[in-house]
Amino acid sequence: MKKIIILFIVLLGSLSIYAQQPPQPVLRGGDISYKADPEGRPNTFLITITLYSNANNGIDGLDVISLPPRVEGPYPILFFGDGQFVQTFNRENGPNHAGEIVSPGIRKNVYTLTHAYPVKGNYVISFIFNRRMDFIYNITGSSIFYLDAMLTSGVGSMNSPELTFPAVDNACLHFTYKLNPGGIDPDGDEIRVQLVRCKNENGDASDSTLFPYPNEMDPNTTFKINPRTSVF
């Protein structure tokens, strides 16, 4: 149920009524993973969206993500890559499905959906939300939060790599920062990682002016990742 705060303010003998929505959750990070259907149904996968949101001041609001039709603007939505998409899904982790506080001010939210693909092939699963956190120095002119993952169907029991550490960071200017997402592969495959520029709501990473790397903004900055150890 959406709560509305009503503020009654009396000023110079007049009564003014203001309606405010409570603060909305904003996203700090996340990832998409998938597993082959445990019942062995062909071309069927359990797809998990993990989102890390701001939990300051008790802000939640991600117990149910209800996605409006994508009529105009980058509304939040999950595409399976085969022309199908979903508009509503429920959080499933934590006591009473309330999510989990994984560090001060950060809530982990997990959503799992089952999807059957029509034929074998390669598909890009993408998730779009227009609630990226503000005041990110090297992201300008966009509030889009975008995730994607490549899924290959029809090659046996194929599972995606998983991140064992929260996909969030707290880097700041002029200080050395290291991050290791702790990637593992349940199939035992070798994992190689690389930096990919942030993408817009169309999955396009070609515009470097919207998402410049830190070393593109300051040539004295070192910005790199070890492809074998995943240390960023």
PDB file of C-alpha atoms in Angstrom:
ATOM      1  CA  MET A   1       0.000   0.000   0.000  1.00  0.00           C
ATOM      2  CA  LYS A   2       1.380   3.413  -0.928  1.00  0.00           C
ATOM      3  CA  LYS A   3       1.654   5.768   2.021  1.00  0.00           C
ATOM      4  CA  ILE A   4       1.038   9.505   1.621  1.00  0.00           C
ATOM      5  CA  ILE A   5       2.286  11.993   4.177  1.00  0.00           C
ATOM      6  CA  ILE A   6      -0.051  14.948   4.646  1.00  0.00           C
ATOM      7  CA  LEU A   7       1.505  18.125   6.035  1.00  0.00           C
ATOM      8  CA  PHE A   8      -0.833  20.749   7.479  1.00  0.00           C
ATOM      9  CA  ILE A   9       0.725  24.212   7.496  1.00  0.00           C
ATOM     10  CA  VAL A  10      -1.079  27.280   8.842  1.00  0.00           C
ATOM     11  CA  LEU A  11       0.344  30.551   7.550  1.00  0.00           C
ATOM     12  CA  LEU A  12      -1.210  34.049   7.836  1.00  0.00           C
ATOM     13  CA  GLY A  13      -4.602  32.623   8.626  1.00  0.00           C
ATOM     14  CA  SER A  14      -4.734  30.372   5.540  1.00  0.00           C
ATOM     15  CA  LEU A  15      -4.623  26.573   5.518  1.00  0.00           C
ATOM     16  CA  SER A  16      -2.394  24.880   2.981  1.00  0.00           C
ATOM     17  CA  ILE A  17      -2.336  21.122   2.462  1.00  0.00           C
ATOM     18  CA  TYR A  18       0.664  19.378   0.881  1.00  0.00           C
ATOM     19  CA  ALA A  19       0.869  15.743  -0.143  1.00  0.00           C
ATOM     20  CA  GLN A  20       4.296  14.145  -0.318  1.00  0.00           C
ATOM     21  CA  GLN A  21       5.282  10.696  -1.432  1.00  0.00           C
ATOM     22  CA  PRO A  22       7.758   8.970   0.876  1.00  0.00           C
ATOM     23  CA  PRO A  23      11.350   8.802  -0.378  1.00  0.00           C
ATOM     24  CA  GLN A  24      11.757   6.279  -3.171  1.00  0.00           C
ATOM     25  CA  PRO A  25      14.408   3.543  -3.132  1.00  0.00           C
ATOM     26  CA  VAL A  26      17.415   4.047  -5.373  1.00  0.00           C
ATOM     27  CA  LEU A  27      19.682   1.344  -6.742  1.00  0.00           C
ATOM     28  CA  ARG A  28      23.375   1.049  -5.909  1.00  0.00           C
ATOM     29  CA  GLY A  29      24.214  -2.084  -7.907  1.00  0.00           C
ATOM     30  CA  GLY A  30      23.041  -5.510  -8.967  1.00  0.00           C
ATOM     31  CA  ASP A  31      23.504  -8.522 -11.210  1.00  0.00           C
ATOM     32  CA  ILE A  32      21.608 -11.083 -13.279  1.00  0.00           C
ATOM     33  CA  SER A  33      22.266 -14.807 -12.971  1.00  0.00           C
ATOM     34  CA  TYR A  34      20.506 -17.920 -14.212  1.00  0.00           C
ATOM     35  CA  LYS A  35      20.386 -21.682 -13.675  1.00  0.00           C
ATOM     36  CA  ALA A  36      19.125 -24.503 -15.853  1.00  0.00           C
ATOM     37  CA  ASP A  37      15.667 -25.706 -14.862  1.00  0.00           C
ATOM     38  CA  PRO A  38      16.088 -28.252 -12.016  1.00  0.00           C
ATOM     39  CA  GLU A  39      13.253 -30.320 -13.502  1.00  0.00           C
ATOM     40  CA  GLY A  40      15.167 -30.664 -16.754  1.00  0.00           C
ATOM     41  CA  ARG A  41      12.637 -28.929 -18.994  1.00  0.00           C
ATOM     42  CA  PRO A  42      14.354 -27.975 -22.261  1.00  0.00           C
ATOM     43  CA  ASN A  43      15.302 -24.344 -22.881  1.00  0.00           C
ATOM     44  CA  THR A  44      13.943 -23.396 -19.444  1.00  0.00           C
ATOM     45  CA  PHE A  45      15.860 -21.370 -16.857  1.00  0.00           C
ATOM     46  CA  LEU A  46      15.504 -19.894 -13.396  1.00  0.00           C
ATOM     47  CA  ILE A  47      16.551 -16.258 -13.792  1.00  0.00           C
ATOM     48  CA  THR A  48      17.542 -14.276 -10.701  1.00  0.00           C
ATOM     49  CA  ILE A  49      17.722 -10.488 -10.464  1.00  0.00           C
ATOM     50  CA  THR A  50      19.691  -9.267  -7.451  1.00  0.00           C
ATOM     51  CA  LEU A  51      19.420  -5.556  -6.652  1.00  0.00           C
ATOM     52  CA  TYR A  52      21.166  -3.524  -3.971  1.00  0.00           C
ATOM     53  CA  SER A  53      19.182  -0.494  -2.873  1.00  0.00           C
ATOM     54  CA  ASN A  54      19.526   2.403  -0.491  1.00  0.00           C
ATOM     55  CA  ALA A  55      18.146   1.408   2.914  1.00  0.00           C
ATOM     56  CA  ASN A  56      18.817   4.659   4.765  1.00  0.00           C
ATOM     57  CA  ASN A  57      16.000   6.017   6.908  1.00  0.00           C
ATOM     58  CA  GLY A  58      14.090   2.754   6.563  1.00  0.00           C
ATOM     59  CA  ILE A  59      13.434   3.256   2.845  1.00  0.00           C
ATOM     60  CA  ASP A  60      12.266   0.057   1.159  1.00  0.00           C
ATOM     61  CA  GLY A  61       9.624   0.019  -1.577  1.00  0.00           C
ATOM     62  CA  LEU A  62      11.099  -2.908  -3.522  1.00  0.00           C
ATOM     63  CA  ASP A  63       9.006  -5.707  -2.002  1.00  0.00           C
ATOM     64  CA  VAL A  64       7.004  -5.788  -5.227  1.00  0.00           C
ATOM     65  CA  ILE A  65       8.369  -4.262  -8.397  1.00  0.00           C
ATOM     66  CA  SER A  66       5.342  -3.370 -10.479  1.00  0.00           C
ATOM     67  CA  LEU A  67       6.436  -2.314 -13.900  1.00  0.00           C
ATOM     68  CA  PRO A  68       4.183   0.014 -15.901  1.00  0.00           C
ATOM     69  CA  PRO A  69       3.838  -0.407 -19.668  1.00  0.00           C
ATOM     70  CA  ARG A  70       6.859   0.988 -21.494  1.00  0.00           C
ATOM     71  CA  VAL A  71       4.870   3.622 -23.368  1.00  0.00           C
ATOM     72  CA  GLU A  72       7.284   6.503 -23.086  1.00  0.00           C
ATOM     73  CA  GLY A  73      10.541   6.936 -21.240  1.00  0.00           C
ATOM     74  CA  PRO A  74      12.747   4.311 -19.606  1.00  0.00           C
ATOM     75  CA  TYR A  75      10.270   2.636 -17.293  1.00  0.00           C
ATOM     76  CA  PRO A  76      11.635  -0.293 -15.260  1.00  0.00           C
ATOM     77  CA  ILE A  77      11.161  -3.569 -17.065  1.00  0.00           C
ATOM     78  CA  LEU A  78      12.773  -6.998 -17.510  1.00  0.00           C
ATOM     79  CA  PHE A  79      13.283  -8.336 -21.038  1.00  0.00           C
ATOM     80  CA  PHE A  80      14.084 -12.015 -21.583  1.00  0.00           C
ATOM     81  CA  GLY A  81      15.675 -11.430 -24.978  1.00  0.00           C
ATOM     82  CA  ASP A  82      13.120 -13.394 -26.995  1.00  0.00           C
ATOM     83  CA  GLY A  83      10.533 -10.643 -27.314  1.00  0.00           C
ATOM     84  CA  GLN A  84       8.927 -11.480 -23.970  1.00  0.00           C
ATOM     85  CA  PHE A  85       9.041  -9.327 -20.831  1.00  0.00           C
ATOM     86  CA  VAL A  86       7.534  -9.111 -17.346  1.00  0.00           C
ATOM     87  CA  GLN A  87       6.030  -6.157 -15.532  1.00  0.00           C
ATOM     88  CA  THR A  88       5.611  -7.397 -11.957  1.00  0.00           C
ATOM     89  CA  PHE A  89       7.641  -9.677  -9.722  1.00  0.00           C
ATOM     90  CA  ASN A  90       7.983 -10.215  -5.973  1.00  0.00           C
ATOM     91  CA  ARG A  91      10.978 -10.094  -3.686  1.00  0.00           C
ATOM     92  CA  GLU A  92      11.683 -13.438  -2.054  1.00  0.00           C
ATOM     93  CA  ASN A  93      14.663 -13.024   0.283  1.00  0.00           C
ATOM     94  CA  GLY A  94      14.890 -12.063   3.933  1.00  0.00           C
ATOM     95  CA  PRO A  95      12.471 -12.511   6.834  1.00  0.00           C
ATOM     96  CA  ASN A  96       8.919 -11.965   5.603  1.00  0.00           C
ATOM     97  CA  HIS A  97      10.425 -11.234   2.164  1.00  0.00           C
ATOM     98  CA  ALA A  98      11.714  -7.922   3.494  1.00  0.00           C
ATOM     99  CA  GLY A  99      15.135  -8.221   1.884  1.00  0.00           C
ATOM    100  CA  GLU A 100      18.422  -8.321   3.770  1.00  0.00           C
ATOM    101  CA  ILE A 101      20.564  -5.501   5.146  1.00  0.00           C
ATOM    102  CA  VAL A 102      24.037  -6.533   3.948  1.00  0.00           C
ATOM    103  CA  SER A 103      25.904  -3.431   5.112  1.00  0.00           C
ATOM    104  CA  PRO A 104      24.942  -0.108   6.713  1.00  0.00           C
ATOM    105  CA  GLY A 105      22.412   1.602   4.470  1.00  0.00           C
ATOM    106  CA  ILE A 106      22.298  -1.131   1.797  1.00  0.00           C
ATOM    107  CA  ARG A 107      19.496  -3.656   1.268  1.00  0.00           C
ATOM    108  CA  LYS A 108      19.795  -6.799  -0.868  1.00  0.00           C
ATOM    109  CA  ASN A 109      16.676  -7.626  -2.916  1.00  0.00           C
ATOM    110  CA  VAL A 110      16.329 -10.943  -4.793  1.00  0.00           C
ATOM    111  CA  TYR A 111      13.719 -11.813  -7.448  1.00  0.00           C
ATOM    112  CA  THR A 112      13.579 -15.156  -9.286  1.00  0.00           C
ATOM    113  CA  LEU A 113      11.507 -15.976 -12.356  1.00  0.00           C
ATOM    114  CA  THR A 114      11.183 -19.101 -14.496  1.00  0.00           C
ATOM    115  CA  HIS A 115      11.219 -18.620 -18.249  1.00  0.00           C
ATOM    116  CA  ALA A 116      11.047 -21.054 -21.168  1.00  0.00           C
ATOM    117  CA  TYR A 117      12.695 -20.009 -24.438  1.00  0.00           C
ATOM    118  CA  PRO A 118      11.035 -21.039 -27.709  1.00  0.00           C
ATOM    119  CA  VAL A 119      14.173 -22.430 -29.378  1.00  0.00           C
ATOM    120  CA  LYS A 120      17.832 -22.884 -28.576  1.00  0.00           C
ATOM    121  CA  GLY A 121      20.107 -19.913 -29.190  1.00  0.00           C
ATOM    122  CA  ASN A 122      21.720 -16.880 -27.586  1.00  0.00           C
ATOM    123  CA  TYR A 123      19.576 -14.387 -25.698  1.00  0.00           C
ATOM    124  CA  VAL A 124      20.357 -11.136 -23.865  1.00  0.00           C
ATOM    125  CA  ILE A 125      18.403 -10.721 -20.636  1.00  0.00           C
ATOM    126  CA  SER A 126      18.149  -7.043 -19.698  1.00  0.00           C
ATOM    127  CA  PHE A 127      16.767  -5.154 -16.734  1.00  0.00           C
ATOM    128  CA  ILE A 128      16.089  -1.403 -16.811  1.00  0.00           C
ATOM    129  CA  PHE A 129      15.166   0.822 -13.889  1.00  0.00           C
ATOM    130  CA  ASN A 130      15.126   4.626 -13.750  1.00  0.00           C
ATOM    131  CA  ARG A 131      16.157   4.850 -10.098  1.00  0.00           C
ATOM    132  CA  ARG A 132      19.936   4.899 -10.181  1.00  0.00           C
ATOM    133  CA  MET A 133      21.437   6.694  -7.185  1.00  0.00           C
ATOM    134  CA  ASP A 134      22.330  10.352  -7.707  1.00  0.00           C
ATOM    135  CA  PHE A 135      25.603  12.254  -7.310  1.00  0.00           C
ATOM    136  CA  ILE A 136      27.821   9.805  -9.201  1.00  0.00           C
ATOM    137  CA  TYR A 137      30.695  11.939 -10.432  1.00  0.00           C
ATOM    138  CA  ASN A 138      31.304  10.181 -13.757  1.00  0.00           C
ATOM    139  CA  ILE A 139      27.649   9.552 -14.711  1.00  0.00           C
ATOM    140  CA  THR A 140      25.908  12.651 -15.969  1.00  0.00           C
ATOM    141  CA  GLY A 141      22.515  13.312 -17.499  1.00  0.00           C
ATOM    142  CA  SER A 142      21.037   9.873 -16.784  1.00  0.00           C
ATOM    143  CA  SER A 143      19.228   8.109 -13.958  1.00  0.00           C
ATOM    144  CA  ILE A 144      19.081   4.810 -15.851  1.00  0.00           C
ATOM    145  CA  PHE A 145      20.105   1.640 -14.048  1.00  0.00           C
ATOM    146  CA  TYR A 146      20.806  -1.107 -16.594  1.00  0.00           C
ATOM    147  CA  LEU A 147      21.830  -4.755 -16.210  1.00  0.00           C
ATOM    148  CA  ASP A 148      22.191  -7.470 -18.824  1.00  0.00           C
ATOM    149  CA  ALA A 149      23.424 -11.043 -19.167  1.00  0.00           C
ATOM    150  CA  MET A 150      23.986 -13.347 -22.115  1.00  0.00           C
ATOM    151  CA  LEU A 151      22.161 -16.687 -21.926  1.00  0.00           C
ATOM    152  CA  THR A 152      22.825 -19.639 -24.240  1.00  0.00           C
ATOM    153  CA  SER A 153      20.029 -22.183 -24.531  1.00  0.00           C
ATOM    154  CA  GLY A 154      20.193 -25.667 -26.013  1.00  0.00           C
ATOM    155  CA  VAL A 155      23.714 -26.704 -24.947  1.00  0.00           C
ATOM    156  CA  GLY A 156      22.866 -28.865 -21.948  1.00  0.00           C
ATOM    157  CA  SER A 157      22.805 -27.779 -18.324  1.00  0.00           C
ATOM    158  CA  MET A 158      24.164 -24.235 -18.669  1.00  0.00           C
ATOM    159  CA  ASN A 159      24.452 -22.032 -15.579  1.00  0.00           C
ATOM    160  CA  SER A 160      25.768 -18.495 -15.353  1.00  0.00           C
ATOM    161  CA  PRO A 161      28.666 -17.350 -13.160  1.00  0.00           C
ATOM    162  CA  GLU A 162      27.653 -16.034  -9.754  1.00  0.00           C
ATOM    163  CA  LEU A 163      28.920 -13.174  -7.602  1.00  0.00           C
ATOM    164  CA  THR A 164      29.632 -14.194  -4.015  1.00  0.00           C
ATOM    165  CA  PHE A 165      30.193 -10.616  -2.798  1.00  0.00           C
ATOM    166  CA  PRO A 166      27.636  -7.792  -3.020  1.00  0.00           C
ATOM    167  CA  ALA A 167      27.786  -5.910  -6.330  1.00  0.00           C
ATOM    168  CA  VAL A 168      28.114  -2.527  -4.648  1.00  0.00           C
ATOM    169  CA  ASP A 169      30.985  -0.121  -4.162  1.00  0.00           C
ATOM    170  CA  ASN A 170      31.787   2.982  -2.197  1.00  0.00           C
ATOM    171  CA  ALA A 171      34.656   4.512  -4.142  1.00  0.00           C
ATOM    172  CA  CYS A 172      35.459   8.203  -3.833  1.00  0.00           C
ATOM    173  CA  LEU A 173      37.785  10.722  -5.413  1.00  0.00           C
ATOM    174  CA  HIS A 174      41.501  10.847  -4.598  1.00  0.00           C
ATOM    175  CA  PHE A 175      41.567   7.559  -2.670  1.00  0.00           C
ATOM    176  CA  THR A 176      42.692   4.106  -3.811  1.00  0.00           C
ATOM    177  CA  TYR A 177      39.788   1.705  -4.055  1.00  0.00           C
ATOM    178  CA  LYS A 178      39.769  -2.036  -4.796  1.00  0.00           C
ATOM    179  CA  LEU A 179      36.814  -4.309  -5.398  1.00  0.00           C
ATOM    180  CA  ASN A 180      36.521  -8.059  -5.979  1.00  0.00           C
ATOM    181  CA  PRO A 181      33.000  -9.351  -6.802  1.00  0.00           C
ATOM    182  CA  GLY A 182      34.040 -12.920  -5.950  1.00  0.00           C
ATOM    183  CA  GLY A 183      32.878 -14.485  -9.199  1.00  0.00           C
ATOM    184  CA  ILE A 184      32.524 -18.285  -9.322  1.00  0.00           C
ATOM    185  CA  ASP A 185      31.178 -20.622 -12.000  1.00  0.00           C
ATOM    186  CA  PRO A 186      28.980 -23.514 -10.759  1.00  0.00           C
ATOM    187  CA  ASP A 187      29.802 -25.479 -13.937  1.00  0.00           C
ATOM    188  CA  GLY A 188      33.538 -25.252 -13.232  1.00  0.00           C
ATOM    189  CA  ASP A 189      34.242 -23.131 -16.311  1.00  0.00           C
ATOM    190  CA  GLU A 190      37.067 -20.605 -16.304  1.00  0.00           C
ATOM    191  CA  ILE A 191      35.996 -17.019 -15.674  1.00  0.00           C
ATOM    192  CA  ARG A 192      37.570 -14.076 -17.467  1.00  0.00           C
ATOM    193  CA  VAL A 193      36.392 -10.545 -16.737  1.00  0.00           C
ATOM    194  CA  GLN A 194      36.729  -7.243 -18.540  1.00  0.00           C
ATOM    195  CA  LEU A 195      35.582  -3.657 -18.098  1.00  0.00           C
ATOM    196  CA  VAL A 196      32.490  -2.717 -20.084  1.00  0.00           C
ATOM    197  CA  ARG A 197      31.205   0.822 -20.314  1.00  0.00           C
ATOM    198  CA  CYS A 198      27.826   1.486 -18.693  1.00  0.00           C
ATOM    199  CA  LYS A 199      24.898   1.122 -21.091  1.00  0.00           C
ATOM    200  CA  ASN A 200      21.776   3.165 -21.667  1.00  0.00           C
ATOM    201  CA  GLU A 201      18.196   1.865 -21.723  1.00  0.00           C
ATOM    202  CA  ASN A 202      18.714   0.534 -25.263  1.00  0.00           C
ATOM    203  CA  GLY A 203      21.737  -1.528 -24.251  1.00  0.00           C
ATOM    204  CA  ASP A 204      24.010   0.888 -26.116  1.00  0.00           C
ATOM    205  CA  ALA A 205      27.445   1.680 -24.656  1.00  0.00           C
ATOM    206  CA  SER A 206      28.711   3.807 -27.539  1.00  0.00           C
ATOM    207  CA  ASP A 207      28.173   7.222 -25.925  1.00  0.00           C
ATOM    208  CA  SER A 208      31.221   7.718 -23.725  1.00  0.00           C
ATOM    209  CA  THR A 209      30.095  11.228 -22.773  1.00  0.00           C
ATOM    210  CA  LEU A 210      27.279   9.837 -20.601  1.00  0.00           C
ATOM    211  CA  PHE A 211      29.414   7.231 -18.821  1.00  0.00           C
ATOM    212  CA  PRO A 212      33.087   8.260 -18.962  1.00  0.00           C
ATOM    213  CA  TYR A 213      35.677   6.136 -17.196  1.00  0.00           C
ATOM    214  CA  PRO A 214      37.405   7.847 -14.250  1.00  0.00           C
ATOM    215  CA  ASN A 215      40.741   7.917 -16.105  1.00  0.00           C
ATOM    216  CA  GLU A 216      39.019   9.696 -19.009  1.00  0.00           C
ATOM    217  CA  MET A 217      38.023  12.455 -16.616  1.00  0.00           C
ATOM    218  CA  ASP A 218      41.395  12.652 -14.866  1.00  0.00           C
ATOM    219  CA  PRO A 219      44.494  11.318 -16.691  1.00  0.00           C
ATOM    220  CA  ASN A 220      46.245  10.861 -13.336  1.00  0.00           C
ATOM    221  CA  THR A 221      43.703   8.198 -12.343  1.00  0.00           C
ATOM    222  CA  THR A 222      44.473   4.484 -12.647  1.00  0.00           C
ATOM    223  CA  PHE A 223      41.412   2.467 -13.666  1.00  0.00           C
ATOM    224  CA  LYS A 224      41.828  -1.218 -14.506  1.00  0.00           C
ATOM    225  CA  ILE A 225      40.738  -4.767 -13.734  1.00  0.00           C
ATOM    226  CA  ASN A 226      42.647  -8.050 -13.523  1.00  0.00           C
ATOM    227  CA  PRO A 227      40.916 -10.416 -15.989  1.00  0.00           C
ATOM    228  CA  ARG A 228      41.847 -13.545 -13.999  1.00  0.00           C
ATOM    229  CA  THR A 229      41.442 -12.486 -10.364  1.00  0.00           C
ATOM    230  CA  SER A 230      38.517 -10.066 -11.033  1.00  0.00           C
ATOM    231  CA  VAL A 231      40.156  -7.475  -8.784  1.00  0.00           C
ATOM    232  CA  PHE A 232      39.063  -4.026  -9.887  1.00  0.00           C
TER     233      PHE A 232
END
